[in-house]
mmCIF file of C-alpha atoms and ligand atoms in Angstrom:
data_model
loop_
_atom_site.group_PDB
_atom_site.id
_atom_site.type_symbol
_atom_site.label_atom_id
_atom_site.label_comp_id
_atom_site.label_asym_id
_atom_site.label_seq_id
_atom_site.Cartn_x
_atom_site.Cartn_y
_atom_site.Cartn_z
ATOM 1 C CA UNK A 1 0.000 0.000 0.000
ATOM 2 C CA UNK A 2 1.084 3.686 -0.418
ATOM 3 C CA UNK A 3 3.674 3.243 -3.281
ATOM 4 C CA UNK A 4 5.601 6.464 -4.505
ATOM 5 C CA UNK A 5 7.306 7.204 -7.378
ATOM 6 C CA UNK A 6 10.064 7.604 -5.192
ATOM 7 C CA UNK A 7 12.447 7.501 -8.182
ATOM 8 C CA UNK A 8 10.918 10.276 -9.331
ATOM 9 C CA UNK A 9 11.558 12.606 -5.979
ATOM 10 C CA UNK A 10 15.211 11.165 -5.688
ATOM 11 C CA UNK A 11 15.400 12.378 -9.690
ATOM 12 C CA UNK A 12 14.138 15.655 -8.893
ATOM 13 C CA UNK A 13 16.682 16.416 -5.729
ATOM 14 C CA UNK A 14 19.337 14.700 -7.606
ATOM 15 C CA UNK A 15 18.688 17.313 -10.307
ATOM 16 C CA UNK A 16 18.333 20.274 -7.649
ATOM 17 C CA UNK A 17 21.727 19.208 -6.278
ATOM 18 C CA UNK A 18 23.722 19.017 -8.854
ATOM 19 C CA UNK A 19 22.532 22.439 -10.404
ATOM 20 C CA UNK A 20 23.619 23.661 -6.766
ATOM 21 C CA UNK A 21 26.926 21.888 -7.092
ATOM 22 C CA UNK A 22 27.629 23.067 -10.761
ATOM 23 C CA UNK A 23 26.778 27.111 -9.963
ATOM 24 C CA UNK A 24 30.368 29.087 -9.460
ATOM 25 C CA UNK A 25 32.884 26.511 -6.949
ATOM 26 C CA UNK A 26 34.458 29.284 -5.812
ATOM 27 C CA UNK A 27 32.661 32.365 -4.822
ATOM 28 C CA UNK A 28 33.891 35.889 -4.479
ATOM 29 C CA UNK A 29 35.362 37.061 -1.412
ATOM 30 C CA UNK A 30 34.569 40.653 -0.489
ATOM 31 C CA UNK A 31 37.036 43.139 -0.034
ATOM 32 C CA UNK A 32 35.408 43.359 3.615
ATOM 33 C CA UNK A 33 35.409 40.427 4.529
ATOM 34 C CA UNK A 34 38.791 40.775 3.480
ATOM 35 C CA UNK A 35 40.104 42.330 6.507
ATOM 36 C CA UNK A 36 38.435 40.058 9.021
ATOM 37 C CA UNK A 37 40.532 38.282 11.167
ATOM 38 C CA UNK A 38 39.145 34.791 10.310
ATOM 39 C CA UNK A 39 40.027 35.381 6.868
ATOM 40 C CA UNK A 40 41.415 31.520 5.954
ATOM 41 C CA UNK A 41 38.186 30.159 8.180
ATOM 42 C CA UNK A 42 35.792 32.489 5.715
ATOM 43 C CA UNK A 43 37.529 31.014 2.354
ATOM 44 C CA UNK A 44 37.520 27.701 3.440
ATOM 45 C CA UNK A 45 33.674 27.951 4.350
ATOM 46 C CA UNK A 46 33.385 29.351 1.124
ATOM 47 C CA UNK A 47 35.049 26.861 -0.943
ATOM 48 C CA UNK A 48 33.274 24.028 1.303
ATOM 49 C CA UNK A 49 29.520 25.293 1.822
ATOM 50 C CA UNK A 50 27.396 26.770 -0.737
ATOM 51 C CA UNK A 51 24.705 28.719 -0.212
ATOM 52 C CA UNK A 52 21.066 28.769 -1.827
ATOM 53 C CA UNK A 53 19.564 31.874 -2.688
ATOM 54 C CA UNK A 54 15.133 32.483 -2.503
ATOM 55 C CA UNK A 55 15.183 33.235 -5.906
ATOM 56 C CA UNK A 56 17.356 30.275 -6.994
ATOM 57 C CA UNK A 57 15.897 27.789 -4.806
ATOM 58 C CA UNK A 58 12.302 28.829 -6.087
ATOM 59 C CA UNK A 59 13.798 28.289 -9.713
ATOM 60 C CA UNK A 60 14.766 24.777 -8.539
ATOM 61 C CA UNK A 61 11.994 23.533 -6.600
ATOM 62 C CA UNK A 62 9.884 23.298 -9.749
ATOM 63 C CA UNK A 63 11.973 19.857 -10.509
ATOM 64 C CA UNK A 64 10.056 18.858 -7.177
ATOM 65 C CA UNK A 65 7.135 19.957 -6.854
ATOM 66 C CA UNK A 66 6.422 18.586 -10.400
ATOM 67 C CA UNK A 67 7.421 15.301 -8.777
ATOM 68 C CA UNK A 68 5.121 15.472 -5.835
ATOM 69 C CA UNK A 69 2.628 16.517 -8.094
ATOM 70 C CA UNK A 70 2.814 13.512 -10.057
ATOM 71 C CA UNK A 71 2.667 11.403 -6.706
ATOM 72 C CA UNK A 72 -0.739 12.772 -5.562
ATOM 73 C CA UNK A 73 0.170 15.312 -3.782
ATOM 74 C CA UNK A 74 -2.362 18.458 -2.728
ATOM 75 C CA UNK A 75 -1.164 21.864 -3.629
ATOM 76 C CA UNK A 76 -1.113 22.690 0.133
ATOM 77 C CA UNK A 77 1.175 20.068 1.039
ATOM 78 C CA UNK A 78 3.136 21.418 -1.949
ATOM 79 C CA UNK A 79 3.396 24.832 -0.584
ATOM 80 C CA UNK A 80 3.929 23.643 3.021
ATOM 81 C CA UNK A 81 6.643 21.105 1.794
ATOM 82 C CA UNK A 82 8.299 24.465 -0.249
ATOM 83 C CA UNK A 83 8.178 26.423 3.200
ATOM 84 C CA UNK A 84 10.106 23.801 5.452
ATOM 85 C CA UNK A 85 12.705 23.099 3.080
ATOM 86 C CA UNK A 86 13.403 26.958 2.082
ATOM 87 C CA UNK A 87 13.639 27.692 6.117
ATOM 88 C CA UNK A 88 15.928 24.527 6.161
ATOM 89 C CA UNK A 89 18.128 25.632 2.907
ATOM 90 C CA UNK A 90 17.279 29.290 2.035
ATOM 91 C CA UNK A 91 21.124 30.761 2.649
ATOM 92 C CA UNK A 92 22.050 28.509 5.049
ATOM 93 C CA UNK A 93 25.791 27.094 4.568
ATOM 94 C CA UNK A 94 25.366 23.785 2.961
ATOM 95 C CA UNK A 95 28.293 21.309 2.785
ATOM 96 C CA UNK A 96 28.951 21.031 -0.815
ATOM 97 C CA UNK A 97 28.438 17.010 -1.607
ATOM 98 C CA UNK A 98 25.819 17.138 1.055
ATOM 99 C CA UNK A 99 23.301 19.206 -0.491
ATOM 100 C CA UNK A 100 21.109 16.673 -2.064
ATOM 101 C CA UNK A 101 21.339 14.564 1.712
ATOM 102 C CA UNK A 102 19.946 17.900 3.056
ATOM 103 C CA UNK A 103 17.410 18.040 0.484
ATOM 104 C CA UNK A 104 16.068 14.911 1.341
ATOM 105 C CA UNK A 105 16.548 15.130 5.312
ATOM 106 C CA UNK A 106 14.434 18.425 4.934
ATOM 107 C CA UNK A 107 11.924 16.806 2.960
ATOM 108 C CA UNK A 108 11.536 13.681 5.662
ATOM 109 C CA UNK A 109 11.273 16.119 8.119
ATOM 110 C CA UNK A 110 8.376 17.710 6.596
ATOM 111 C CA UNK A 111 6.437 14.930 6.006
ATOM 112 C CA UNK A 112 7.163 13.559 9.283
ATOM 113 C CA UNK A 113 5.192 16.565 10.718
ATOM 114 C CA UNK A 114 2.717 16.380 8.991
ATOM 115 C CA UNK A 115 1.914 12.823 9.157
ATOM 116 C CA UNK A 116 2.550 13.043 13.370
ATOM 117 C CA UNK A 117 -1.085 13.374 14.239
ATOM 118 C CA UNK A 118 -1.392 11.626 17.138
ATOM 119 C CA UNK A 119 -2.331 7.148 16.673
ATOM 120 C CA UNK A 120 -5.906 5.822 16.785
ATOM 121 C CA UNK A 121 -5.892 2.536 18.644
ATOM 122 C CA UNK A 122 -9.635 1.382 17.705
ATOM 123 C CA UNK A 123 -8.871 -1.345 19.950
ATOM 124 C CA UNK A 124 -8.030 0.647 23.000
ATOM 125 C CA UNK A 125 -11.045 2.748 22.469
ATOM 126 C CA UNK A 126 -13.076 -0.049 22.094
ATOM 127 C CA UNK A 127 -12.189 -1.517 25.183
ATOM 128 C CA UNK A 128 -12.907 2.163 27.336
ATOM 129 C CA UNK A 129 -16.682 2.541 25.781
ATOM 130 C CA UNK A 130 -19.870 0.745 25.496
ATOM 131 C CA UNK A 131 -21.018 0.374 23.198
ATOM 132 C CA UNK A 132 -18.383 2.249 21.409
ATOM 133 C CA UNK A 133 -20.132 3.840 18.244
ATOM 134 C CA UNK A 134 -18.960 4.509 14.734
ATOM 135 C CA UNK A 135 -20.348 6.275 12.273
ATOM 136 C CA UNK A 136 -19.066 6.164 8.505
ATOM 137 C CA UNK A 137 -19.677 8.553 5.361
ATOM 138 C CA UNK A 138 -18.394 9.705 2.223
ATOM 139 C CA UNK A 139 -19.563 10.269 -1.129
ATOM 140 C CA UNK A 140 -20.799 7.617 -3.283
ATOM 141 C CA UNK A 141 -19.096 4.210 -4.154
ATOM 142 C CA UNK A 142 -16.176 4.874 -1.511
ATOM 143 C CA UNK A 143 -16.417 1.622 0.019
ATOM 144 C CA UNK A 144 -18.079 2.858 3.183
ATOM 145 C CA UNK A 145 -20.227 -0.447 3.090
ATOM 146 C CA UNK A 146 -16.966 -2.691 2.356
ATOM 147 C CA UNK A 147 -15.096 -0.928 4.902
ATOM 148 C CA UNK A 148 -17.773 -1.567 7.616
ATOM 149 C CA UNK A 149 -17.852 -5.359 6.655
ATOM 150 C CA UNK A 150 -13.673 -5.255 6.957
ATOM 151 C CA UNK A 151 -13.776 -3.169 10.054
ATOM 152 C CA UNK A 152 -16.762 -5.959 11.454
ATOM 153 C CA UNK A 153 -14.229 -8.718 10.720
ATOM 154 C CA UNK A 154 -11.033 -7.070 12.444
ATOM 155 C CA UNK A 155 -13.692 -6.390 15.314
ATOM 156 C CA UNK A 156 -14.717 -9.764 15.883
ATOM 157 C CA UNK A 157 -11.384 -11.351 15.801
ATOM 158 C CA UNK A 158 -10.992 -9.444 18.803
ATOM 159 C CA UNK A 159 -13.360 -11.150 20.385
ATOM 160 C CA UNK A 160 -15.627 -8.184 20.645
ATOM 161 C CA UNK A 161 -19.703 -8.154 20.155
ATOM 162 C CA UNK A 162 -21.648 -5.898 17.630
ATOM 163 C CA UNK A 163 -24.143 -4.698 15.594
ATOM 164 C CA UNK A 164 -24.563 -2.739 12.418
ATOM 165 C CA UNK A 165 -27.104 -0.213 10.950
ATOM 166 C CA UNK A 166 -28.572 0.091 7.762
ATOM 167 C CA UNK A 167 -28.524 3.947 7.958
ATOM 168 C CA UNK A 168 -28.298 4.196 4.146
ATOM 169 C CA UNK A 169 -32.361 4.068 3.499
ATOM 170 C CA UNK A 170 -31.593 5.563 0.350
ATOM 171 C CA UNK A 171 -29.722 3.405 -2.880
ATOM 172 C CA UNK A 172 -31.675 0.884 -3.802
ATOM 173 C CA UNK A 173 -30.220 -2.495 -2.579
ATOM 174 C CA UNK A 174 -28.129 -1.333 -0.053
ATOM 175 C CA UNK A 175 -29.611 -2.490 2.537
ATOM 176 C CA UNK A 176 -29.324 -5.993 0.945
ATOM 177 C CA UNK A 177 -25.889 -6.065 0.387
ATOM 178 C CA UNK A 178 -25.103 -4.608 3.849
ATOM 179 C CA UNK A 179 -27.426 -7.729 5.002
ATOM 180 C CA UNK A 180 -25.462 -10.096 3.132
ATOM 181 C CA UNK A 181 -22.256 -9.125 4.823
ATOM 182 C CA UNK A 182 -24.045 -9.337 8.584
ATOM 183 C CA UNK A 183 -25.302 -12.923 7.085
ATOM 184 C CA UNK A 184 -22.176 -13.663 6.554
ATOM 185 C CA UNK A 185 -20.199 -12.242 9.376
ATOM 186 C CA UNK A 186 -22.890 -13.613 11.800
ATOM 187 C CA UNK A 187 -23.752 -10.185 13.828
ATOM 188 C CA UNK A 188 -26.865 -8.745 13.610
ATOM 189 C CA UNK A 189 -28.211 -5.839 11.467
ATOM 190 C CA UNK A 190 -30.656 -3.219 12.611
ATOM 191 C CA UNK A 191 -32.814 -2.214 9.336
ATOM 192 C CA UNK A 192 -35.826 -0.106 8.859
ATOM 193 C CA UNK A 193 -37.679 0.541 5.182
ATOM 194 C CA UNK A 194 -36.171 2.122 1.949
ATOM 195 C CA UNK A 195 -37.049 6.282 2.744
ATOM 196 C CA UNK A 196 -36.729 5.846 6.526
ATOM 197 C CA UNK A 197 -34.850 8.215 8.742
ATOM 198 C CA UNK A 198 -31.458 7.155 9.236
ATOM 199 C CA UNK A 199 -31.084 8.925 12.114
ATOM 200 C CA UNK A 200 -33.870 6.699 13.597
ATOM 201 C CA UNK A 201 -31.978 3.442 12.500
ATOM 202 C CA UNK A 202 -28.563 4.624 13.752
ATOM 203 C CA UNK A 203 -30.590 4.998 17.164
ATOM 204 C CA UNK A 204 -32.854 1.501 16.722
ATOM 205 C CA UNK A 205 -29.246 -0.099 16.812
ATOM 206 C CA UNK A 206 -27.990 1.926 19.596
ATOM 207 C CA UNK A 207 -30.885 1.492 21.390
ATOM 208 C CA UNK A 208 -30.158 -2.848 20.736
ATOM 209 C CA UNK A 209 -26.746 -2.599 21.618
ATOM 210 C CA UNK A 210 -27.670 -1.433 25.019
ATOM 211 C CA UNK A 211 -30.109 -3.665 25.678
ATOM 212 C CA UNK A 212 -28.085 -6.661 24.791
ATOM 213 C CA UNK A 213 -24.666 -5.408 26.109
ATOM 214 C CA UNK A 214 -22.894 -5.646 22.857
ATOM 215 C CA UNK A 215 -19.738 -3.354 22.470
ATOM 216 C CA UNK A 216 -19.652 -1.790 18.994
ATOM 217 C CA UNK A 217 -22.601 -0.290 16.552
ATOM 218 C CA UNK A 218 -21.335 0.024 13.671
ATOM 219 C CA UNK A 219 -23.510 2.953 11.321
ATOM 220 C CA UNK A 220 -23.667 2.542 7.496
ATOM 221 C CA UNK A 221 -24.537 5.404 5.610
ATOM 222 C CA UNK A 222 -25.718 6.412 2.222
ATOM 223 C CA UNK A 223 -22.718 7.673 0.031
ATOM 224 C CA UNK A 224 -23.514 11.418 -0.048
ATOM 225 C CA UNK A 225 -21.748 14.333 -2.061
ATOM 226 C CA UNK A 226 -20.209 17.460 -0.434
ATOM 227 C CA UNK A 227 -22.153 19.799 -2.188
ATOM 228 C CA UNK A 228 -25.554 17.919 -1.722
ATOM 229 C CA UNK A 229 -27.068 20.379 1.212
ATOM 230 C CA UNK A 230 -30.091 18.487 2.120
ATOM 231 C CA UNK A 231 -28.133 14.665 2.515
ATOM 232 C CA UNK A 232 -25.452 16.883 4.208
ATOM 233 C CA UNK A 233 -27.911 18.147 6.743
ATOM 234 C CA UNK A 234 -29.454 14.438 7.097
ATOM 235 C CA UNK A 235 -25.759 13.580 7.558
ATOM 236 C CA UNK A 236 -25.394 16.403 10.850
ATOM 237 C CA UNK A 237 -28.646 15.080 12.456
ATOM 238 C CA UNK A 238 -27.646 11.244 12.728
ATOM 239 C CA UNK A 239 -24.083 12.855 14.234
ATOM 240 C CA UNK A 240 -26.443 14.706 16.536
ATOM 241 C CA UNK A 241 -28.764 11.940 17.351
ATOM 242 C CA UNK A 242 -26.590 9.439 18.072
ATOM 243 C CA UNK A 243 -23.728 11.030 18.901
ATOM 244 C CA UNK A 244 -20.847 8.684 17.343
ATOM 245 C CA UNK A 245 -17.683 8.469 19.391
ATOM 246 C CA UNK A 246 -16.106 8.155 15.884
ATOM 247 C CA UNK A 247 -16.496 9.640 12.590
ATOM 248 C CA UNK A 248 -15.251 7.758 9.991
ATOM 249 C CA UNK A 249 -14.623 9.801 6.549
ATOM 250 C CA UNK A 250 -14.191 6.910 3.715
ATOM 251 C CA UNK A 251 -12.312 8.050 0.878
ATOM 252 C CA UNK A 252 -11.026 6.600 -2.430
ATOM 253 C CA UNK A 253 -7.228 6.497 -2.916
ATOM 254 C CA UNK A 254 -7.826 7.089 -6.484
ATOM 255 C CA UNK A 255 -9.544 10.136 -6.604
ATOM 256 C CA UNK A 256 -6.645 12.235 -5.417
ATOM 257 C CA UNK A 257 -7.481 15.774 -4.775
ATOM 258 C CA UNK A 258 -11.157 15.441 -4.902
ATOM 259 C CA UNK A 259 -10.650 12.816 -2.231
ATOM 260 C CA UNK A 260 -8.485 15.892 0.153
ATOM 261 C CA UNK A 261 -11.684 18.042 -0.837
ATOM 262 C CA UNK A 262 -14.425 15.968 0.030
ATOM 263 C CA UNK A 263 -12.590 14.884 3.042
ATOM 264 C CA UNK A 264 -11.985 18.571 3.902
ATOM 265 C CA UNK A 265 -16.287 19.371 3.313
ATOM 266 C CA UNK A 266 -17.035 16.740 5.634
ATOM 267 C CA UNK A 267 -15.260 18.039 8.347
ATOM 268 C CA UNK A 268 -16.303 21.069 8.052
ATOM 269 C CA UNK A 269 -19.972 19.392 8.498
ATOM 270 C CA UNK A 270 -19.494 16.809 10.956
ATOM 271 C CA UNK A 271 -15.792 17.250 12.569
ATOM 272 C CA UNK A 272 -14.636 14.050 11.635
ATOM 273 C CA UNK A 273 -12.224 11.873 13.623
ATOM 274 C CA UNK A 274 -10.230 9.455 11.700
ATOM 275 C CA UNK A 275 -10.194 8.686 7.743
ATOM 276 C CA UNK A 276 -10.538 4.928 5.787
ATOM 277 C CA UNK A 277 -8.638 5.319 2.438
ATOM 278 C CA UNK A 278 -9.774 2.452 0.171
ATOM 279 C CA UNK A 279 -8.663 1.358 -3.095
ATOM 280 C CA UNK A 280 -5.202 1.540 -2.428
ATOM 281 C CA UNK A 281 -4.800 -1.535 -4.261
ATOM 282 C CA UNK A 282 -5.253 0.055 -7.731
ATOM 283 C CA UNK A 283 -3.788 3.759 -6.993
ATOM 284 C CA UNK A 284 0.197 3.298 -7.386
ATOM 285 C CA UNK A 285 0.133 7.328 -5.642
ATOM 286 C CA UNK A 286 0.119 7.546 -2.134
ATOM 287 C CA UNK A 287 0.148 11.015 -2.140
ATOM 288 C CA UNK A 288 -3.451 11.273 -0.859
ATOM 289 C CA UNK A 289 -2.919 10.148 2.446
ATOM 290 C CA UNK A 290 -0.544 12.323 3.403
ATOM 291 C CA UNK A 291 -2.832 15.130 1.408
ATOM 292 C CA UNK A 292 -5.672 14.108 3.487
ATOM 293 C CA UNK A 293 -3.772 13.919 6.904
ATOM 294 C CA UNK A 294 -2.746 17.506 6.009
ATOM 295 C CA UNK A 295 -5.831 19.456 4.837
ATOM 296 C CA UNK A 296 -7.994 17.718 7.991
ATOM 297 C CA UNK A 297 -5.136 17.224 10.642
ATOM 298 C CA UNK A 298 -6.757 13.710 10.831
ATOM 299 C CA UNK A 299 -4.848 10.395 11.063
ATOM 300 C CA UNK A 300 -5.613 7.843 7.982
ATOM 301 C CA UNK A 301 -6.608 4.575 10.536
ATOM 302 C CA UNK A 302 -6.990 2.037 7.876
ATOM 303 C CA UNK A 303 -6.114 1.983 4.186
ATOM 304 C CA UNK A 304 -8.578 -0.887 2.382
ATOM 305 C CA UNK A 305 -6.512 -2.845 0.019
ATOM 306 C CA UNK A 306 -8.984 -5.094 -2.145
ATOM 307 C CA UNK A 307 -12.292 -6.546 -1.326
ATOM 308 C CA UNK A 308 -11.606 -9.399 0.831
ATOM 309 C CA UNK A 309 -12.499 -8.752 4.442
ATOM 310 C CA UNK A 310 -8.839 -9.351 5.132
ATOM 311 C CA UNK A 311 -7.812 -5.959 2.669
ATOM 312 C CA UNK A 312 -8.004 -3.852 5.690
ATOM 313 C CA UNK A 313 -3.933 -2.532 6.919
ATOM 314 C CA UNK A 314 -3.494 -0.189 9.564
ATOM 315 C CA UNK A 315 -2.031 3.012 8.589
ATOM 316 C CA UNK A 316 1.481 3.033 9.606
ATOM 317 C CA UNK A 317 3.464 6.349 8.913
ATOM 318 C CA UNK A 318 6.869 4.883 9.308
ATOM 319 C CA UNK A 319 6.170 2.737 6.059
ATOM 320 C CA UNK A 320 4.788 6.243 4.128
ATOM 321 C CA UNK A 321 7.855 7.877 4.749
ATOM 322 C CA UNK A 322 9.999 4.456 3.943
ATOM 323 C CA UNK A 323 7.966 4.352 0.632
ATOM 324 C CA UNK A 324 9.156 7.748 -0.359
ATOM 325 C CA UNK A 325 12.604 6.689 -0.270
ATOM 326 C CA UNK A 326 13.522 8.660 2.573
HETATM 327 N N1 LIG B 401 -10.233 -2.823 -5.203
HETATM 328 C C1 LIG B 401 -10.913 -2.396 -4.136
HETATM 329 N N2 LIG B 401 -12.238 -2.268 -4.224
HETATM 330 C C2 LIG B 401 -12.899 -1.828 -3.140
HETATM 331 C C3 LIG B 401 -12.241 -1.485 -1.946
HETATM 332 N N3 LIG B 401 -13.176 -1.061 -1.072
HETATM 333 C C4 LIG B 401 -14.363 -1.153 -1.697
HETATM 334 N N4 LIG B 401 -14.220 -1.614 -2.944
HETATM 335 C C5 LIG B 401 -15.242 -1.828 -3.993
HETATM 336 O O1 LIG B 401 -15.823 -0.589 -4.319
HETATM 337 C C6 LIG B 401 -17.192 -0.740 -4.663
HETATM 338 C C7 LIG B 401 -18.043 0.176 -3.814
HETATM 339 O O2 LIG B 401 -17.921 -0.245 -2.469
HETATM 340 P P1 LIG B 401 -19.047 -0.023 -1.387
HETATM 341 O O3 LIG B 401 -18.540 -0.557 -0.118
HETATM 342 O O4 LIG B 401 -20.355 -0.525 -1.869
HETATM 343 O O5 LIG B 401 -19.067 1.547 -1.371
HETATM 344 P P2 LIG B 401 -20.072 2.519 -0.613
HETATM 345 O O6 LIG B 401 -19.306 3.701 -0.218
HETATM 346 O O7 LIG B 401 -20.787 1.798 0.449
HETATM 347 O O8 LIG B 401 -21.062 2.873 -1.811
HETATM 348 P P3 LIG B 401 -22.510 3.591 -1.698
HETATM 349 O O9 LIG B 401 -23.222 2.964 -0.558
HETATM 350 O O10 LIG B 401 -23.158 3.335 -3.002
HETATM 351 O O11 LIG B 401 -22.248 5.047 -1.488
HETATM 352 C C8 LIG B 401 -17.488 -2.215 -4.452
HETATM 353 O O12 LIG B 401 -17.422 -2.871 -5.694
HETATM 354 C C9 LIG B 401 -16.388 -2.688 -3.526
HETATM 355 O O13 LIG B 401 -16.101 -4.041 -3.663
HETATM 356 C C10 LIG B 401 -10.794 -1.623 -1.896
HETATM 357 O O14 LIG B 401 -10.105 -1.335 -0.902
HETATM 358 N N5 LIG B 401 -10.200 -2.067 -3.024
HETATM 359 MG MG1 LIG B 402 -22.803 1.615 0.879
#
């Protein structure tokens, strides 16, 4: 999961670099400086650093923000990438042979920061509520559904009870297919009819879990667009119905930047607390989750790799940043 064109970024710094390296060896010494005592300490720095100026090092981050770009990258992480490494570089003496090492060191750095969001341990949380409830959304197609049969799975094997809701009363045959996975996961599903309120199922199953002492609802919801105001406002009254103690945004790898901007509507709406990326299986980019972390300051819990029950992977940052090559 989360493959890079990591060749690509190593290309661009490589390139960066060496236009660094090639500019002037030598650079003029000014009569001033000149007369300073540490005259043989101020040559040698300039014959063994190099300096970068703004102008330059705007000229040269093209090479790597085109790369980025290419590896489904937001603008904004772009920009913010562009910041750290000019306050890390920008005229700063840089050991000549070393300058594509700091490129890439200031580059880690950055995405280090912004993937360090804090972990969700779904487990641990699990374990402090009952019943523990989680809501899912996301536009249409995302996988919520797939992702809540996954998520039942990983659930179970941990030896915990639930139940699920058939909160989308709105595609036709969802509630069938979400059926078929509680069939076949054995846990029981809380439906109403096609056209109901899904806030009222979301609480039906709430209201079940309680009285049987399970430990996790788990709410399915119909796939909803951003810019839809009505299904957005149906969206903010099952939040404030049954008051989720997770909001799960589901998003598809493969859409890229829409993905970051949906992701970014709905928590505008809602506040949500974690994000699923599916599809991660066919997008070779995994630009998007660090996009997404960074536009909603939300960790990526799970990234859905297929659509076996067992395509679920925990998001582990480490890996993102060993992906990029760095
Ligand atoms: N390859 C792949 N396919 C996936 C993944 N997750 C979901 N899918 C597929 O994507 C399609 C849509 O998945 P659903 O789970 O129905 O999506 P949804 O968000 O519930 O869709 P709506 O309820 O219509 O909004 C299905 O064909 C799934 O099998 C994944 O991680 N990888
Ligand atoms: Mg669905």
């Amino acid at each position: 999961m989360f493959k890079f064109f990591k060749e690509k970024i190593k290309d661009a710094i490589g390139k960066i670099s060496k236009k660094v390296e090639e500019e002037e060896k030598v650079e003029e010494i000014k009569p001033e400086e000149k007369k300073e005592k540490k005259v043989i300490e101020r040559i040698k720095e300039k014959i063994t650093t190099k300096k970068i100026s703004e102008s330059k090092f705007d000229e040269l981050f093209w090479n790597l923000e085109v790369s980025l770009m290419e590896n489904n990258m937001a603008v904004e992480v772009i920009d913010k990438i562009k910041g750290d490494l000019k306050k890390e570089i920008v005229d700063m003496p840089l050991k000549r042979n070393k300058i594509e090492e700091s490129l890439l060191d200031g580059l880690k750095k950055s995405i280090d920061d912004v993937l360090d969001l804090g972990e969700i341990d779904l487990i641990k949380l699990i374990e402090k509520k009952k019943p523990f409830i989680i809501a899912f959304f996301g536009i249409n197609g995302s996988g919520k559904t797939t992702s809540i049969a996954k998520i039942t799975n990983l659930i179970l094997k941990k030896k915990f009870s639930c139940v699920l809701a058939a909160s989308d009363t709105f595609r036709a045959a969802s509630v069938e297919q979400l059926q078929e996975h509680a069939d076949k996961l054995k846990v029981k599903l809380i439906k109403h009819d096609y056209g109901a309120d899904p806030a009222a199922v979301a609480f039906d199953a709430v209201e079940h879990a309680n009285a049987r002492d399970l430990d996790v609802v788990l709410i399915d919801t119909a796939g909803r667009m951003h810019t839809n105001v009505n299904l957005m406002d149906e969206m903010k009254k099952i939040v404030r119905v049954v008051k989720p103690d997770l909001k799960i945004f589901v998003g598809e790898a493969i859409t890229g930047n829409d993905c970051v901007e949906q992701a970014k509507r709905f928590n505008e709406a809602i506040g949500i607390d974690g994000i699923i990326l599916t599809k991660l299986d066919i997008d070779e980019k995994g630009g998007a989750a660090i996009s997404i972390s960074y536009v909603t300051k939300k960790p990526v819990l799970f990234a859905g790799t297929g659509q076996k029950y067992s395509d679920l992977e925990e998001f582990d940052k480490d890996k993102i940043v060993k992906n990029l090559g760095l």
